[in-house]
Short mmCIF file of C-alpha atoms in Angstrom, two decimals:
data_model
loop_
_atom_site.label_atom_id
_atom_site.label_comp_id
_atom_site.label_asym_id
_atom_site.label_seq_id
_atom_site.Cartn_x
_atom_site.Cartn_y
_atom_site.Cartn_z
CA MET G 1 77.09 123.69 108.71
CA THR G 2 76.98 119.99 109.61
CA PRO G 3 74.75 118.07 107.16
CA SER G 4 71.87 116.04 108.55
CA LEU G 5 72.15 112.28 108.60
CA GLY G 6 69.26 112.08 106.14
CA SER G 7 70.98 114.31 103.59
CA VAL G 8 74.20 112.28 103.88
CA VAL G 9 72.32 109.00 103.33
CA ARG G 10 70.45 110.44 100.34
CA TRP G 11 73.76 111.62 98.86
CA VAL G 12 75.30 108.15 99.21
CA LEU G 13 72.19 106.49 97.76
CA SER G 14 72.22 108.85 94.77
CA ILE G 15 75.79 107.78 93.96
CA THR G 16 75.16 104.06 94.38
CA ARG G 17 71.79 103.92 92.57
CA PRO G 18 73.13 101.50 89.88
CA VAL G 19 73.62 98.77 92.52
CA HIS G 20 70.18 99.01 94.09
CA ALA G 21 68.60 96.31 91.89
CA PRO G 22 71.16 93.59 92.76
CA LEU G 23 70.96 94.79 96.37
CA TYR G 24 67.22 94.01 96.46
CA PHE G 25 67.98 90.56 95.04
CA SER G 26 70.58 90.02 97.78
CA VAL G 27 68.01 90.99 100.44
CA VAL G 28 65.48 88.47 99.09
CA MET G 29 68.13 85.72 98.98
CA ARG G 30 69.11 86.44 102.58
CA ILE G 31 65.51 86.23 103.78
CA ILE G 32 65.04 82.90 101.97
CA GLN G 33 68.38 81.57 103.27
CA LEU G 34 67.57 82.44 106.91
CA SER G 35 64.05 81.05 106.56
CA LEU G 36 65.36 77.74 105.20
CA GLY G 37 67.78 77.51 108.13
CA ILE G 38 64.93 77.88 110.61
CA LEU G 39 62.81 75.33 108.74
CA ILE G 40 65.69 72.82 108.56
CA PHE G 41 66.34 73.00 112.31
CA GLY G 42 62.62 72.89 113.08
CA LEU G 43 62.00 69.86 110.84
CA ALA G 44 65.10 68.10 112.20
CA VAL G 45 63.99 68.43 115.84
CA GLN G 46 60.39 67.63 114.91
CA GLY G 47 61.58 64.56 112.99
CA VAL G 48 63.62 63.24 115.92
CA VAL G 49 60.68 63.67 118.30
CA GLY G 50 58.32 62.11 115.74
CA ILE G 51 60.60 59.08 115.28
CA ILE G 52 60.79 58.62 119.06
CA LEU G 53 57.00 58.79 119.26
CA GLY G 54 56.68 56.44 116.27
CA VAL G 55 54.79 58.86 114.04
CA ASN G 56 57.60 59.67 111.56
CA GLN G 57 59.88 57.69 109.22
CA ILE G 58 63.56 58.63 109.12
CA VAL G 59 64.16 58.28 105.33
CA PRO G 60 61.58 60.86 104.14
CA ILE G 61 62.85 63.28 106.78
CA LEU G 62 66.48 62.87 105.69
CA ILE G 63 65.57 63.30 102.01
CA THR G 64 63.57 66.45 102.79
CA LEU G 65 66.39 67.90 104.90
CA ALA G 66 68.98 67.09 102.22
CA ILE G 67 66.95 68.82 99.50
CA MET G 68 66.36 71.87 101.70
CA ALA G 69 70.06 72.01 102.62
CA CYS G 70 71.05 72.00 98.94
CA ILE G 71 68.59 74.77 98.16
CA LYS G 72 69.84 76.74 101.18
CA ALA G 73 73.45 76.37 100.00
CA LEU G 74 72.54 77.65 96.53
CA VAL G 75 70.56 80.56 97.94
CA HIS G 76 73.41 81.40 100.34
CA TYR G 77 75.83 81.45 97.41
CA LEU G 78 73.54 83.75 95.42
CA GLU G 79 73.17 86.04 98.43
CA GLN G 80 76.95 86.23 98.93
CA PHE G 81 77.65 86.68 95.22
CA SER G 82 75.09 89.43 94.72
CA GLY G 83 75.99 91.10 98.03
CA HIS G 84 79.68 91.28 97.20
CA HIS G 85 78.92 92.40 93.66
CA VAL G 86 76.96 95.26 95.20
CA ALA G 87 79.75 96.01 97.67
CA PHE G 88 82.59 96.10 95.15
CA LYS G 89 80.54 98.06 92.62
CA ALA G 90 79.62 100.51 95.39
CA LEU G 91 83.34 100.91 96.15
CA GLU G 92 83.96 101.76 92.50
CA LEU G 93 81.09 104.24 92.35
CA LEU G 94 81.96 105.96 95.63
CA ARG G 95 85.66 106.29 94.83
CA GLY G 96 84.88 107.53 91.34
CA ALA G 97 82.43 110.10 92.68
CA ALA G 98 84.84 111.25 95.40
CA PHE G 99 87.74 111.66 92.98
CA SER G 100 85.54 113.42 90.41
CA GLN G 101 84.50 115.97 93.03
CA LEU G 102 87.95 116.44 94.57
CA TRP G 103 90.06 116.47 91.40
CA PRO G 104 88.85 119.88 90.13
CA LYS G 105 89.51 121.35 93.60
CA ALA G 106 93.09 120.11 93.82
CA PRO G 107 95.44 121.21 95.18
CA GLY G 108 93.45 124.02 96.82
CA VAL G 109 91.45 121.47 98.80
CA LEU G 110 94.59 120.80 100.87
CA ARG G 111 94.25 124.28 102.35
CA SER G 112 91.29 123.11 104.43
CA THR G 113 92.04 119.37 104.63
CA LYS G 114 95.29 117.63 105.49
CA SER G 115 96.65 115.07 103.07
CA GLY G 116 96.38 112.32 105.71
CA ASP G 117 92.67 113.11 106.12
CA LEU G 118 92.15 112.82 102.38
CA VAL G 119 93.98 109.49 102.24
CA THR G 120 91.87 108.14 105.10
CA SER G 121 88.58 109.33 103.58
CA LEU G 122 89.36 108.00 100.10
CA THR G 123 90.43 104.60 101.43
CA ARG G 124 89.26 103.59 104.90
CA ASP G 125 86.11 105.74 105.01
CA ILE G 126 84.87 104.45 101.65
CA ASP G 127 85.71 100.90 102.77
CA ARG G 128 83.48 101.45 105.80
CA ILE G 129 80.63 102.75 103.64
CA GLU G 130 80.99 99.63 101.49
CA VAL G 131 80.26 97.60 104.64
CA LEU G 132 76.87 99.32 104.70
CA TYR G 133 76.03 97.53 101.44
CA ALA G 134 77.81 94.23 102.06
CA HIS G 135 76.89 93.61 105.71
CA THR G 136 74.22 96.08 106.83
CA ILE G 137 71.22 96.71 104.56
CA ALA G 138 70.30 93.06 103.90
CA PRO G 139 70.81 91.97 107.55
CA VAL G 140 68.70 94.89 108.81
CA ILE G 141 65.75 94.10 106.54
CA ALA G 142 66.00 90.35 107.09
CA GLY G 143 66.53 90.84 110.82
CA VAL G 144 63.06 92.37 111.17
CA THR G 145 61.05 90.49 108.54
CA VAL G 146 62.17 86.94 109.40
CA PRO G 147 61.25 86.91 113.15
CA LEU G 148 58.03 88.80 112.40
CA GLY G 149 57.12 86.46 109.54
CA PHE G 150 57.76 83.24 111.47
CA GLY G 151 56.06 84.56 114.61
CA VAL G 152 52.91 85.37 112.66
CA ALA G 153 53.04 82.14 110.61
CA TRP G 154 53.43 79.95 113.71
CA GLY G 155 50.55 81.84 115.35
CA VAL G 156 48.25 81.21 112.39
CA ILE G 157 49.25 77.53 112.01
CA TYR G 158 49.88 76.35 115.59
CA GLY G 159 48.06 78.92 117.70
CA TRP G 160 49.11 82.17 119.33
CA GLN G 161 49.91 80.58 122.67
CA LEU G 162 52.93 78.77 121.23
CA SER G 163 54.01 81.59 118.92
CA ALA G 164 53.61 84.50 121.35
CA ILE G 165 57.03 84.06 122.99
CA PRO G 166 59.03 83.73 119.70
CA LEU G 167 57.12 86.67 118.22
CA VAL G 168 57.64 89.01 121.18
CA LEU G 169 61.25 88.04 121.89
CA GLY G 170 62.12 88.06 118.17
CA LEU G 171 60.78 91.58 117.71
CA PHE G 172 62.48 92.69 120.95
CA SER G 173 65.76 91.33 119.60
CA ALA G 174 65.24 93.02 116.23
CA LEU G 175 63.86 96.39 117.31
CA VAL G 176 65.14 97.08 120.84
CA VAL G 177 68.47 95.31 121.34
CA PRO G 178 70.26 97.06 118.43
CA LEU G 179 69.30 100.46 119.91
CA ILE G 180 70.95 99.78 123.27
CA GLY G 181 73.87 102.19 123.53
CA ALA G 182 73.38 103.30 119.92
CA LYS G 183 73.95 107.02 120.54
CA ARG G 184 77.01 106.52 122.73
CA SER G 185 78.39 104.02 120.24
CA PHE G 186 77.89 106.47 117.37
CA ASP G 187 79.56 109.31 119.30
CA SER G 188 82.40 106.98 120.26
CA THR G 189 82.86 105.91 116.66
CA GLN G 190 83.04 109.50 115.42
CA LYS G 191 85.77 110.21 117.97
CA VAL G 192 87.62 107.04 116.92
CA LEU G 193 87.52 108.04 113.25
CA SER G 194 88.75 111.54 114.11
CA GLU G 195 91.64 110.11 116.13
CA ARG G 196 92.46 107.62 113.37
CA ARG G 197 92.73 110.50 110.92
CA LYS G 198 95.25 112.10 113.27
CA LEU G 199 97.18 108.84 113.32
CA SER G 200 97.05 108.63 109.52
CA GLN G 201 98.31 112.22 109.20
CA HIS G 202 101.08 111.54 111.72
CA VAL G 203 102.24 108.47 109.78
CA THR G 204 102.01 110.39 106.48
CA ASP G 205 104.14 113.21 107.89
CA SER G 206 106.64 110.69 109.27
CA VAL G 207 106.99 108.91 105.92
CA PHE G 208 107.48 112.08 103.89
CA GLY G 209 109.70 113.63 106.54
CA ALA G 210 111.76 110.49 107.20
CA GLU G 211 115.05 112.09 106.15
CA GLU G 212 114.57 115.07 108.47
CA ILE G 213 113.45 112.86 111.37
CA VAL G 214 116.53 110.64 111.04
CA SER G 215 118.91 113.57 110.61
CA TYR G 216 117.67 115.14 113.85
CA GLY G 217 117.59 111.79 115.68
CA ARG G 218 113.86 111.99 116.50
CA GLN G 219 112.91 108.46 115.38
CA GLN G 220 112.04 107.16 118.85
CA GLU G 221 110.03 110.27 119.63
CA ARG G 222 107.94 109.86 116.46
CA VAL G 223 107.36 106.16 117.19
CA GLU G 224 106.24 106.96 120.74
CA GLN G 225 103.90 109.65 119.44
CA SER G 226 102.38 107.15 117.00
CA TRP G 227 101.84 104.61 119.77
CA GLY G 228 100.32 107.33 121.94
CA ILE G 229 97.76 108.23 119.28
CA ALA G 230 97.06 104.53 118.62
CA GLY G 231 96.46 104.02 122.35
CA GLY G 232 93.98 106.88 122.29
CA VAL G 233 92.14 105.20 119.42
CA ALA G 234 91.85 101.96 121.40
CA LYS G 235 90.58 103.80 124.48
CA LEU G 236 87.97 105.73 122.52
CA ALA G 237 86.77 102.51 120.87
CA MET G 238 85.96 100.83 124.20
CA PRO G 239 82.39 102.18 124.73
CA ALA G 240 81.21 100.93 121.33
CA ALA G 241 82.93 97.56 121.89
CA ASN G 242 81.33 97.18 125.34
CA TYR G 243 77.84 97.87 124.01
CA ARG G 244 78.44 95.47 121.14
CA ALA G 245 79.34 92.73 123.66
CA LEU G 246 76.25 93.56 125.72
CA ARG G 247 73.97 93.26 122.69
CA ARG G 248 75.57 89.97 121.69
CA GLY G 249 75.03 88.56 125.19
CA LEU G 250 71.40 89.66 125.25
CA ASN G 251 70.67 87.97 121.92
CA LEU G 252 72.26 84.75 123.11
CA GLY G 253 70.18 84.86 126.29
CA LEU G 254 67.02 85.54 124.31
CA THR G 255 67.65 82.43 122.20
CA TYR G 256 67.72 80.13 125.23
CA ALA G 257 64.82 81.97 126.89
CA CYS G 258 62.71 81.53 123.76
CA VAL G 259 63.41 77.78 123.48
CA LEU G 260 62.69 77.22 127.15
CA GLY G 261 59.58 79.43 127.07
CA VAL G 262 58.07 77.52 124.14
CA LEU G 263 58.70 74.23 125.96
CA VAL G 264 57.07 75.43 129.19
CA VAL G 265 54.05 77.01 127.46
CA GLY G 266 53.60 73.98 125.18
CA ILE G 267 53.62 71.52 128.07
CA ALA G 268 51.31 73.73 130.13
CA ASN G 269 48.81 73.91 127.28
CA LYS G 270 49.22 70.21 126.36
CA ALA G 271 50.16 71.10 122.80
CA ASN G 272 51.18 68.51 120.20
CA PRO G 273 54.78 67.39 121.04
CA THR G 274 55.88 67.50 117.40
CA GLU G 275 54.56 71.05 117.05
CA ILE G 276 56.41 72.09 120.20
CA ALA G 277 59.56 70.43 118.85
CA PHE G 278 59.25 72.18 115.48
CA ILE G 279 58.97 75.64 117.03
CA MET G 280 61.74 74.94 119.57
CA GLY G 281 64.07 73.80 116.79
CA GLY G 282 63.21 76.84 114.72
CA CYS G 283 63.88 79.13 117.68
CA LEU G 284 67.49 77.90 117.80
CA LEU G 285 68.07 79.75 114.50
CA LEU G 286 65.31 82.36 114.75
CA PHE G 287 67.71 84.80 116.43
CA ASP G 288 70.34 84.46 113.74
CA ALA G 289 68.41 87.10 111.80
CA PRO G 290 68.31 89.74 114.57
CA ARG G 291 71.86 88.76 115.56
CA GLY G 292 72.91 89.79 112.07
CA LEU G 293 71.06 93.04 112.66
CA GLU G 294 72.96 93.51 115.93
CA ASP G 295 76.24 92.99 114.06
CA ALA G 296 75.05 95.48 111.48
CA ALA G 297 74.31 98.04 114.19
CA GLY G 298 78.00 98.06 115.13
CA ALA G 299 79.05 98.42 111.50
CA LEU G 300 76.40 101.07 110.95
CA ASP G 301 78.11 103.38 113.45
CA HIS G 302 81.31 103.30 111.42
CA SER G 303 79.54 103.49 108.06
CA LEU G 304 77.43 106.54 108.88
CA ALA G 305 80.31 108.39 110.53
CA ALA G 306 82.53 107.63 107.54
CA ALA G 307 79.80 108.72 105.10
CA ARG G 308 79.40 112.03 106.93
CA ARG G 309 83.15 112.63 106.79
CA LEU G 310 83.34 111.77 103.08
CA HIS G 311 80.35 114.03 102.39
CA HIS G 312 82.12 116.90 104.17
CA ILE G 313 85.35 116.46 102.20
CA CYS G 314 83.57 116.12 98.85
CA HIS G 315 81.56 119.29 99.49
CA ILE G 316 84.46 121.53 100.50
CA PRO G 317 84.05 124.66 98.34
CA ALA G 318 86.51 125.04 95.47
CA THR G 319 89.12 127.75 95.98
CA VAL G 320 88.81 128.82 92.33
CA THR G 321 85.92 128.89 89.87
CA ASP G 322 86.13 127.29 86.45
CA GLY G 323 86.22 129.40 83.31
CA THR G 324 84.63 128.74 79.93
CA LEU G 325 87.36 129.34 77.34
CA ASN G 326 89.73 126.84 75.77
CA VAL G 327 93.42 127.69 75.48
CA ASP G 328 94.44 128.39 71.89
CA ARG G 329 97.28 125.90 71.40
CA SER G 330 97.88 126.83 67.75
CA GLN G 331 100.29 129.63 68.63
CA PRO G 332 103.06 130.14 71.23
CA ILE G 333 101.91 131.54 74.56
CA THR G 334 102.95 134.83 76.18
CA ILE G 335 102.49 135.04 79.95
CA THR G 336 102.03 138.28 81.90
CA TRP G 337 101.77 138.86 85.65
CA GLU G 338 100.12 142.26 86.15
CA ASN G 339 100.71 143.78 89.60
CA VAL G 340 100.00 140.44 91.30
CA SER G 341 99.84 140.25 95.10
CA TYR G 342 99.13 137.14 97.15
CA ALA G 343 99.14 136.08 100.81
CA TYR G 344 98.61 132.51 102.00
CA PRO G 345 95.54 132.03 104.24
CA ASP G 346 97.67 131.05 107.24
CA SER G 347 100.25 133.87 106.81
CA LEU G 348 98.25 136.44 108.81
CA GLY G 349 97.97 138.67 105.76
CA LYS G 350 101.70 138.90 105.08
CA PRO G 351 102.06 138.80 101.27
CA VAL G 352 104.53 136.42 99.66
CA LEU G 353 104.06 138.33 96.38
CA GLN G 354 103.37 142.05 96.20
CA GLY G 355 103.01 144.06 93.01
CA PHE G 356 104.65 141.29 90.98
CA THR G 357 104.79 142.35 87.33
CA HIS G 358 106.64 140.41 84.64
CA THR G 359 106.07 139.26 81.08
CA ILE G 360 107.48 136.09 79.52
CA ALA G 361 107.31 136.31 75.77
CA SER G 362 106.14 133.43 73.61
CA SER G 363 108.79 130.74 73.05
CA GLU G 364 111.04 132.40 75.65
CA HIS G 365 113.06 130.51 78.28
CA ALA G 366 112.87 132.55 81.50
CA ILE G 367 114.56 131.62 84.78
CA PHE G 368 113.14 132.81 88.10
CA VAL G 369 116.11 133.04 90.47
CA ALA G 370 115.58 133.73 94.17
CA PRO G 371 116.08 132.14 97.60
CA SER G 372 113.36 130.08 99.27
CA GLY G 373 110.30 132.01 100.39
CA SER G 374 110.57 134.75 97.77
CA GLY G 375 107.39 133.70 95.92
CA LYS G 376 108.78 132.23 92.70
CA SER G 377 106.87 128.94 93.12
CA THR G 378 103.79 130.88 94.23
CA ALA G 379 103.85 132.91 91.00
CA VAL G 380 103.80 129.67 89.00
CA HIS G 381 101.08 128.09 91.17
CA LEU G 382 98.90 131.15 90.59
CA LEU G 383 99.51 130.77 86.85
CA LEU G 384 98.16 127.20 87.13
CA ARG G 385 95.28 128.55 89.25
CA PHE G 386 95.99 126.52 92.34
CA ASP G 387 94.56 129.70 93.86
CA ASP G 388 93.67 133.20 92.65
CA PRO G 389 95.73 136.34 93.42
CA SER G 390 94.63 138.65 96.23
CA SER G 391 94.92 141.44 93.66
CA GLY G 392 96.19 141.86 90.12
CA ASP G 393 95.81 139.42 87.26
CA ILE G 394 97.69 136.84 85.19
CA LEU G 395 97.24 136.79 81.42
CA LEU G 396 97.80 134.18 78.72
CA ASN G 397 98.08 135.89 75.35
CA GLY G 398 96.23 138.86 76.83
CA ILE G 399 93.35 136.88 78.36
CA SER G 400 92.97 136.40 82.12
CA VAL G 401 93.69 132.84 83.25
CA SER G 402 90.44 132.96 85.27
CA LYS G 403 88.48 132.89 81.99
CA TYR G 404 89.97 129.56 80.88
CA GLN G 405 88.65 126.12 81.74
CA LEU G 406 90.85 124.65 84.47
CA SER G 407 91.32 121.41 82.55
CA ALA G 408 92.36 123.26 79.39
CA LEU G 409 94.71 125.55 81.31
CA ARG G 410 96.46 122.68 83.06
CA GLU G 411 96.71 120.69 79.85
CA ALA G 412 98.48 123.62 78.23
CA ILE G 413 100.92 124.11 81.14
CA ALA G 414 103.05 121.17 82.29
CA LEU G 415 104.71 121.36 85.71
CA VAL G 416 107.82 119.29 86.51
CA PRO G 417 108.31 119.46 90.31
CA GLN G 418 111.66 119.13 92.03
CA ARG G 419 110.63 115.87 93.68
CA SER G 420 110.41 112.97 91.24
CA GLU G 421 106.92 111.47 91.52
CA LEU G 422 106.89 108.07 89.80
CA LEU G 423 104.71 105.01 90.14
CA THR G 424 106.36 101.75 91.12
CA ALA G 425 105.90 100.41 87.61
CA SER G 426 107.70 100.23 84.29
CA ILE G 427 109.19 103.24 82.53
CA ARG G 428 106.57 102.71 79.82
CA SER G 429 103.70 102.80 82.34
CA ASN G 430 105.03 105.97 83.95
CA LEU G 431 105.20 107.68 80.57
CA LEU G 432 101.75 106.48 79.51
CA LEU G 433 100.32 107.95 82.70
CA ALA G 434 100.65 111.37 81.04
CA ARG G 435 99.33 110.31 77.64
CA PRO G 436 97.73 106.84 77.47
CA ASP G 437 97.56 106.84 73.66
CA ALA G 438 101.25 107.70 73.15
CA THR G 439 103.13 105.55 70.64
CA GLU G 440 106.48 103.95 71.39
CA GLU G 441 108.03 106.29 68.84
CA ALA G 442 106.70 109.30 70.79
CA MET G 443 108.10 107.88 74.03
CA TRP G 444 111.57 107.43 72.53
CA HIS G 445 111.36 110.97 71.12
CA VAL G 446 110.82 112.60 74.53
CA LEU G 447 113.46 110.36 76.12
CA SER G 448 115.89 111.52 73.44
CA ALA G 449 115.00 115.16 74.16
CA VAL G 450 116.10 114.74 77.80
CA HIS G 451 119.17 112.62 76.90
CA LEU G 452 117.76 109.50 78.54
CA ASP G 453 117.07 107.31 75.52
CA GLN G 454 120.47 105.61 75.30
CA GLU G 455 120.51 104.85 79.01
CA VAL G 456 117.06 103.26 78.82
CA ARG G 457 118.05 101.21 75.77
CA ARG G 458 120.97 99.77 77.75
CA LEU G 459 118.64 98.49 80.47
CA PRO G 460 117.86 94.73 80.13
CA GLN G 461 114.12 95.35 79.69
CA GLY G 462 114.28 98.77 78.07
CA LEU G 463 110.99 100.64 78.43
CA ASP G 464 109.62 97.78 80.52
CA SER G 465 112.29 98.21 83.22
CA LEU G 466 110.85 98.91 86.66
CA THR G 467 111.21 102.28 88.32
CA GLY G 468 109.48 104.25 91.05
CA THR G 469 109.82 104.92 94.76
CA GLU G 470 109.98 101.27 95.83
CA VAL G 471 112.28 99.78 93.20
CA SER G 472 114.28 101.45 90.47
CA GLY G 473 117.05 100.77 88.00
CA LEU G 474 117.40 104.54 87.57
CA SER G 475 119.45 107.06 89.51
CA GLY G 476 117.98 110.23 91.01
CA GLY G 477 119.03 112.29 87.99
CA GLN G 478 117.60 109.74 85.57
CA MET G 479 114.28 109.68 87.45
CA GLN G 480 114.17 113.48 87.31
CA ARG G 481 114.72 113.40 83.54
CA LEU G 482 112.04 110.72 83.18
CA CYS G 483 109.58 113.09 84.89
CA LEU G 484 110.60 115.81 82.41
CA ALA G 485 110.10 113.39 79.50
CA ARG G 486 106.66 112.49 80.82
CA ALA G 487 105.70 116.18 80.93
CA LEU G 488 106.93 116.69 77.36
CA LEU G 489 104.81 113.75 76.23
CA THR G 490 101.68 115.80 76.99
CA GLN G 491 102.77 118.26 74.26
CA PRO G 492 102.40 121.36 76.46
CA SER G 493 102.51 124.96 75.29
CA VAL G 494 104.18 126.08 78.53
CA LEU G 495 106.71 124.06 80.52
CA VAL G 496 107.42 124.90 84.17
CA LEU G 497 110.62 123.40 85.59
CA ASP G 498 111.24 123.47 89.35
CA GLU G 499 114.96 122.76 89.97
CA PHE G 500 114.70 120.13 87.25
CA THR G 501 118.48 119.60 86.95
CA ALA G 502 119.26 119.46 90.68
CA ASN G 503 120.61 115.90 90.34
CA VAL G 504 122.52 116.20 87.05
CA ASN G 505 125.99 117.54 86.32
CA ALA G 506 126.59 120.91 84.65
CA GLU G 507 127.50 119.41 81.27
CA LEU G 508 124.31 117.35 81.06
CA ASP G 509 122.34 120.35 82.36
CA GLN G 510 123.44 122.46 79.41
CA ALA G 511 122.89 119.60 76.96
CA ILE G 512 119.27 119.22 78.09
CA ARG G 513 118.66 122.97 77.75
CA ARG G 514 120.02 122.96 74.19
CA SER G 515 117.96 119.87 73.37
CA LEU G 516 114.74 121.46 74.62
CA LYS G 517 115.37 124.50 72.42
CA GLU G 518 116.12 122.28 69.43
CA HIS G 519 113.21 119.85 69.82
CA TYR G 520 110.59 122.36 71.06
CA PRO G 521 111.37 125.78 69.55
CA ASN G 522 107.85 127.16 70.19
CA LEU G 523 107.69 126.03 73.81
CA THR G 524 107.51 128.76 76.47
CA ILE G 525 109.68 127.64 79.40
CA ILE G 526 109.65 128.96 82.97
CA GLU G 527 112.42 127.65 85.16
CA ILE G 528 112.54 128.01 88.95
CA SER G 529 115.95 127.99 90.62
CA HIS G 530 117.48 128.87 93.99
CA ARG G 531 120.79 129.84 92.44
CA LEU G 532 122.07 131.12 89.15
CA HIS G 533 123.48 128.47 86.82
CA GLU G 534 125.30 128.95 83.56
CA HIS G 535 122.83 130.06 80.95
CA SER G 536 122.83 130.91 77.28
CA ASP G 537 122.10 134.34 75.83
CA ASP G 538 118.57 133.34 74.83
CA GLN G 539 117.61 132.52 78.44
CA ARG G 540 116.37 135.52 80.46
CA ILE G 541 117.06 135.78 84.18
CA ILE G 542 114.31 137.20 86.40
CA SER G 543 115.52 137.88 89.93
CA LEU G 544 112.93 138.00 92.71
CA SER G 545 113.59 139.73 96.01
CA PRO G 546 112.73 137.78 99.18
#
């Protein structure tokens, strides 16, 4: 069910409540800043006319304008400072809220949302919502109150004949012009955002599948597909851009019409020339306020569409429910799969696991050996509760994994994937990502356990040497061992290794296995492999049929 716009706005406001007070201050500063601009222009034109008529002195006028300009500059600074404080704090709050709602659902949330969509929502969509705070709320409020306030004030002070045109045209600019093409612009923006998510997913797939694309010689095809999607984005954006140009032109025309109208009405009614001049000068900047509202209307399309998309992603139901128990880490863990069956949602009911029953005793090193597609990784993912089995159960020390808190379960079980996932940062930073309070002694201990300590010591900067996907002083095998060391730093009770020695030679492979047994005798280890390697007598082989 698609949420109403009101519920989406209330959800966003509930998250960003801490920034509402500085937001109100920013609104007040904007109103004062726009009002001072109108007064400065009005007094300047009035002063020139007064000097020509011999009723004004230039020095007092210049002093007054200089003082007002200084105050306006200060107020403008305060408006910008408070507005951007609100915007950046809102970014922090929105991203924090989004991650806090998505993190417990990972990785199951990827079943209903593509990774490219998530990246777009957590970056670009939140950036667009931030625009709502930085460039929308204050301009909208000021865009209505300033023309209305000056129209009424001029009517009370100088008479309604002179103020009628600025009042009517100002309110027309504030209340009618922004609504021109609003629905079509909003629909167009939603389509643009949807197409941009497709583009983001396409680029994401291209980056992660670069090796396959190059090996099959499909680079040009992928580039052309990207340009095709980008062209579709540009085409879909045209209606909103056209209406934005129309609104801008109307506001510009209203400015000149207002100035000319005041002049004609003032002359016709034989009004005081300096009063006419003051209102005409003020009208030159009167439409800056509704023009800001017109700009905000364009940004509002993107902000509301982005907020609705973020709301949808954050409210995707979790694939698993959280338990209440903590994992008892004081004793080694025995793992049992009891008649487990599982079929992926998009597999048309064909099970990847059926009647899977195995027990891995505490402190045992078991190796799942099977070709791709046989369900060995699925069995481990179900253990970590990435999803729940279609039937059967998985037990930790005799207790169903569904009864444990997800955070406690995943703290007790460390997964080392085949692909080395490292930040482009120092070795130290990558290790501390797993355990921020780890001492240097603890880091060297885990590096020693994976036979990486001496190699790191030989690097010019040691633990502070850079590594990661963008730049690295480590080979593929060294990066894989660093990922293993990072997992060990969390002090898990169960260690899951997915082809963890794919990039190391057989001798080092065996050395790491012996080291793990020596350093972590109580650790239960599950290893996933496509083929059978040399193994010691204390390592049990579990063969899965495809």
